[in-house]
Amino acid sequence: MGVTLAKIRQNLVLHGTVANKGIAFGKLSFVKRADIGHEKKEIKNTKAECARFEKARLHAITQLGALYDASLEKLGEQNAVVFQIHQMMLEDPDYVSSIKDVITKEHSNAEYAVTVVAQKFEKQFLEMDNDYMRGRAADIVDISRRINEILMMHDGILNNKGISYNHEGSVVLAADDLVPSETVQLDQKAVAGIVTSKGSNRSHTAIFARTMGIPTIVCVGDSLTEDLEGHFVIVDGNSGRIYVDPDNETIERFSEIKKTDDVQNSHLEEFRGKPTLTRSGNKINLFANSGSLADLELIKASDAEGIGLFRSEYIFMQASDYPTEEEQYEIYKKVLETMGDKKVIIRTLDIGADKTAEYFMLKQEQNPAMGLRAVRLCLANRALFKTQLRALYRASAFGNLSIMIPMITSVDEVIETKQIIREIKRELDEQELQYKDDVEFGIMIETPAAAIISDELAQHVDFFSIGTNDLTQFTLAVDRQNADLENYLNPYHHAVVKLIENTIINGHLAGIWVGICGELASDEKFLGKLIQLGVDEMSVVPSSVLSLRAKIATLG
């Protein structure tokens, strides 16, 4: 029977989503968590049970404070801050009152109430359209599991020993998902790779894995079964494949790939701290994309020359109500202070289409990608727009800020936005609040209309940033969210390239710089064409910075 199983398993290949690149070898070691009883028990004294929950909740907050302190050196402040966020989540009135309501109304034990509420909140996050927000489901699971473990420790049922490894030597850790507190406590000497059946490549766990340099594949699905415990695997973090019990030929092939990767990574380090120059000496500004404060340490570690796209909508998507001017100001200020003299381009609110928040109460649209979103939504809600722009200008005193407006289709939209900015500056002057008067003002070119009239638009702005993702879908009339149309979504289509070329030519004729912040910016197959067209700046995922800098050095 054992021989038969070995034959079946040999060269089995599992498939998932890459969360961090790299090659890893090791025996699969499934995370063994304590069996926490969530069965419902009838409680007569619900007041005492609520107090029992409250004691565990406060204990969890204390634990998270210690975990934050321990994580600072390992992950950096911008990643460790997740544990402060977890503390805030444990103080969220909706979460706390929901648990106490279940205890009181159903006369249930605290463990059951915590589990029921966690499942409800987790489901809400997982049903969201945005990858980043889906990644927050793991945070709910983490804080809820923490409370239940504390409840059981207080009862003497459970000893908290953390994750143990079932095999000697290097292991590939396997789980349904890992929560942030588990990931940060991993022994990097023992854990060569991570594979999960669920998860998200935008979760804190994925971010931590990238920071720690652990090859990681998520979303493997039901094929990642516990009967694979102890089997030797190769994690190919470049393709998203996991090879189970590979033959000698496969092992040798990936050993050579890993050696090559290690040499290449060593070679890439030669470009750290150096400007991004083409072979002929033409300077390209190589920036990184960011979606939150948690990305900043990763961006700094990547050696990016600045932030080319800070997606401000995630501030709104993580909030339960409209963020105030002060709340936004503190976030923008933190970003600018962290980046020092480096340029930070913050995109104004781009809510709509696949990104939304319930409190906006947006109407259902037949075609939301082309509906009330981005600058259209902001100009239709001037108070909302003014609040964000005031926060941005106030924060400008603390760094090198550029402001970028998305989804522009006309000169009128630019003129109206600049009029609002003039009003804000007058208000700030009257209130004697500091700001920089020379903040760069730019727009995104992501509609064919904007690309076609880029000669007119260039007269009113300091820079263009071409959003190739939306530009491609609008030019080709292909919904990029529709997997059935993937073959039609061709970013190399001649029409798309012509619009990019037209935009760069018109920008340069007007004396402004032109950048790229869509997926094409990190596409090495198209890099030579972008250099040939004369692009001045590229904004990419942090992990691509050094490899693109090295590639650009061989071009032009």
XYZ file of C-alpha atoms in Angstrom, residues 168-379:
212
model
C 13.891 18.160 11.534
C 15.697 20.329 9.026
C 13.987 22.684 6.590
C 10.217 22.464 6.435
C 7.552 23.914 4.174
C 4.804 25.059 6.497
C 1.295 24.142 5.340
C -2.047 25.411 6.656
C -5.514 26.483 5.631
C -4.182 29.979 6.241
C -1.720 31.640 8.572
C -2.692 34.642 10.617
C -0.254 37.543 11.182
C 0.639 36.603 14.762
C 1.609 33.092 13.613
C 3.665 34.320 10.661
C 5.683 36.837 12.628
C 6.705 34.170 15.166
C 8.003 31.691 12.571
C 11.537 30.395 12.913
C 13.102 31.586 9.648
C 15.930 29.071 10.038
C 13.452 26.193 10.056
C 10.755 27.416 7.652
C 11.955 27.379 4.050
C 8.547 28.031 2.471
C 4.850 28.513 3.164
C 1.831 27.059 1.331
C -1.823 27.652 2.257
C -5.086 26.342 0.877
C -6.810 29.709 1.433
C -5.476 33.207 2.000
C -4.661 36.197 -0.177
C -1.505 37.638 -1.697
C -2.573 41.004 -0.209
C -2.951 39.763 3.366
C -0.649 40.833 6.181
C 0.660 37.274 6.236
C 1.742 37.575 2.586
C 3.337 40.953 3.280
C 5.216 39.503 6.254
C 6.401 36.559 4.159
C 7.783 38.955 1.538
C 9.509 41.024 4.217
C 11.007 37.885 5.736
C 12.016 36.526 2.310
C 10.058 33.251 2.585
C 8.788 31.791 -0.747
C 5.006 31.598 -0.329
C 2.089 30.229 -2.355
C -1.516 30.801 -1.262
C -4.967 29.717 -2.517
C -3.864 26.135 -3.290
C -7.377 24.901 -2.531
C -8.619 21.465 -1.518
C -5.671 19.647 -3.079
C -3.514 20.638 -0.079
C -4.543 17.739 2.155
C -3.061 16.575 5.458
C -2.196 13.136 4.068
C 0.719 14.955 2.411
C 2.264 15.538 5.850
C 5.986 14.748 5.772
C 6.210 14.483 1.982
C 9.154 16.255 0.387
C 8.106 19.207 -1.774
C 9.537 21.920 -3.962
C 7.836 25.314 -3.720
C 8.204 27.183 -7.004
C 7.317 30.715 -5.964
C 7.926 31.915 -9.515
C 5.108 29.931 -11.133
C 2.814 29.127 -8.175
C 3.452 25.367 -8.380
C 4.221 22.914 -5.575
C 5.924 19.660 -6.617
C 5.176 16.752 -4.260
C 7.730 13.939 -4.042
C 9.534 15.166 -7.165
C 11.860 12.823 -9.037
C 15.611 13.386 -9.083
C 15.497 15.168 -12.425
C 13.006 17.743 -11.087
C 15.040 18.217 -7.894
C 18.208 18.812 -9.919
C 16.399 21.229 -12.249
C 15.061 23.369 -9.403
C 18.360 23.194 -7.533
C 19.979 24.797 -10.562
C 17.177 27.392 -10.779
C 17.680 28.243 -7.102
C 21.429 28.597 -7.613
C 20.776 30.906 -10.552
C 18.224 32.888 -8.506
C 20.715 33.235 -5.656
C 23.405 34.495 -8.053
C 20.950 36.878 -9.695
C 19.789 38.193 -6.335
C 23.392 38.742 -5.364
C 23.920 40.539 -8.678
C 20.829 42.703 -8.107
C 22.255 43.930 -4.817
C 24.957 45.667 -6.867
C 22.237 48.059 -8.071
C 21.055 48.995 -4.587
C 21.512 52.675 -3.819
C 22.319 53.532 -7.430
C 20.290 55.659 -9.867
C 18.225 53.920 -12.543
C 20.064 54.581 -15.819
C 19.754 53.194 -19.328
C 22.853 52.009 -21.166
C 23.164 55.456 -22.762
C 22.878 57.199 -19.382
C 19.223 58.278 -19.623
C 17.751 58.629 -16.096
C 14.490 56.808 -15.288
C 12.738 57.444 -11.981
C 11.893 53.990 -10.613
C 9.178 54.269 -7.973
C 6.991 51.774 -6.087
C 3.239 51.383 -5.647
C 1.650 51.449 -2.200
C -1.803 50.776 -0.781
C -1.296 51.436 2.922
C 1.081 52.415 5.698
C 1.927 48.721 6.044
C 3.699 48.842 2.642
C 6.162 51.598 3.553
C 8.865 49.477 5.157
C 8.718 47.090 2.189
C 9.105 50.037 -0.195
C 12.090 51.379 1.717
C 13.678 47.918 1.715
C 13.097 47.654 -2.054
C 15.328 50.706 -2.707
C 12.587 52.428 -4.736
C 13.352 56.071 -5.483
C 9.932 57.153 -4.269
C 6.259 56.214 -4.279
C 4.695 56.573 -7.711
C 1.189 55.556 -6.663
C -0.180 55.720 -3.131
C -3.771 54.473 -3.376
C -5.636 56.704 -0.937
C -8.933 54.857 -1.397
C -7.764 52.113 0.968
C -7.933 54.631 3.816
C -11.636 54.941 3.034
C -12.197 51.229 2.437
C -10.792 50.301 5.848
C -12.948 52.869 7.648
C -16.518 52.403 8.884
C -17.367 56.041 8.060
C -15.864 58.913 6.080
C -12.342 59.550 7.411
C -12.035 63.022 8.884
C -9.540 65.609 7.700
C -7.405 64.985 10.800
C -7.425 61.208 10.296
C -6.351 61.558 6.668
C -3.804 64.248 7.496
C -2.058 62.017 10.049
C -1.788 59.165 7.522
C -0.470 61.348 4.684
C 1.941 63.035 7.083
C 3.239 59.646 8.246
C 3.813 58.519 4.644
C 5.699 61.691 3.742
C 7.813 61.705 6.900
C 8.707 58.046 6.410
C 9.842 58.624 2.820
C 11.910 61.722 3.709
C 13.069 63.639 0.627
C 11.797 60.999 -1.782
C 8.831 61.896 -3.955
C 5.428 60.548 -2.886
C 2.629 60.680 -5.471
C -0.723 60.278 -3.751
C -3.700 59.485 -5.940
C -6.905 61.102 -4.784
C -9.910 58.974 -3.981
C -10.686 56.331 -6.615
C -13.750 54.741 -5.044
C -16.170 53.074 -7.438
C -16.141 50.126 -9.854
C -14.487 47.213 -7.973
C -13.539 49.357 -4.948
C -16.206 50.609 -2.591
C -17.246 51.072 1.024
C -20.766 50.543 2.336
C -21.120 53.994 3.892
C -20.764 55.632 0.453
C -24.143 54.056 -0.375
C -23.344 54.050 -4.101
C -26.153 53.065 -6.441
C -25.963 49.752 -8.249
C -24.713 50.397 -11.779
C -24.896 48.223 -14.890
C -21.357 49.228 -15.835
C -19.610 50.515 -12.681
C -16.125 50.703 -14.252
C -17.507 53.476 -16.437
C -19.859 54.901 -13.816
C -19.747 57.365 -10.927
C -16.212 56.810 -9.693
C -12.896 58.538 -9.032
C -12.824 62.237 -9.989
C -16.472 62.134 -11.061
C -17.530 61.018 -7.591
C -15.257 63.594 -5.975
C -16.534 66.521 -8.064
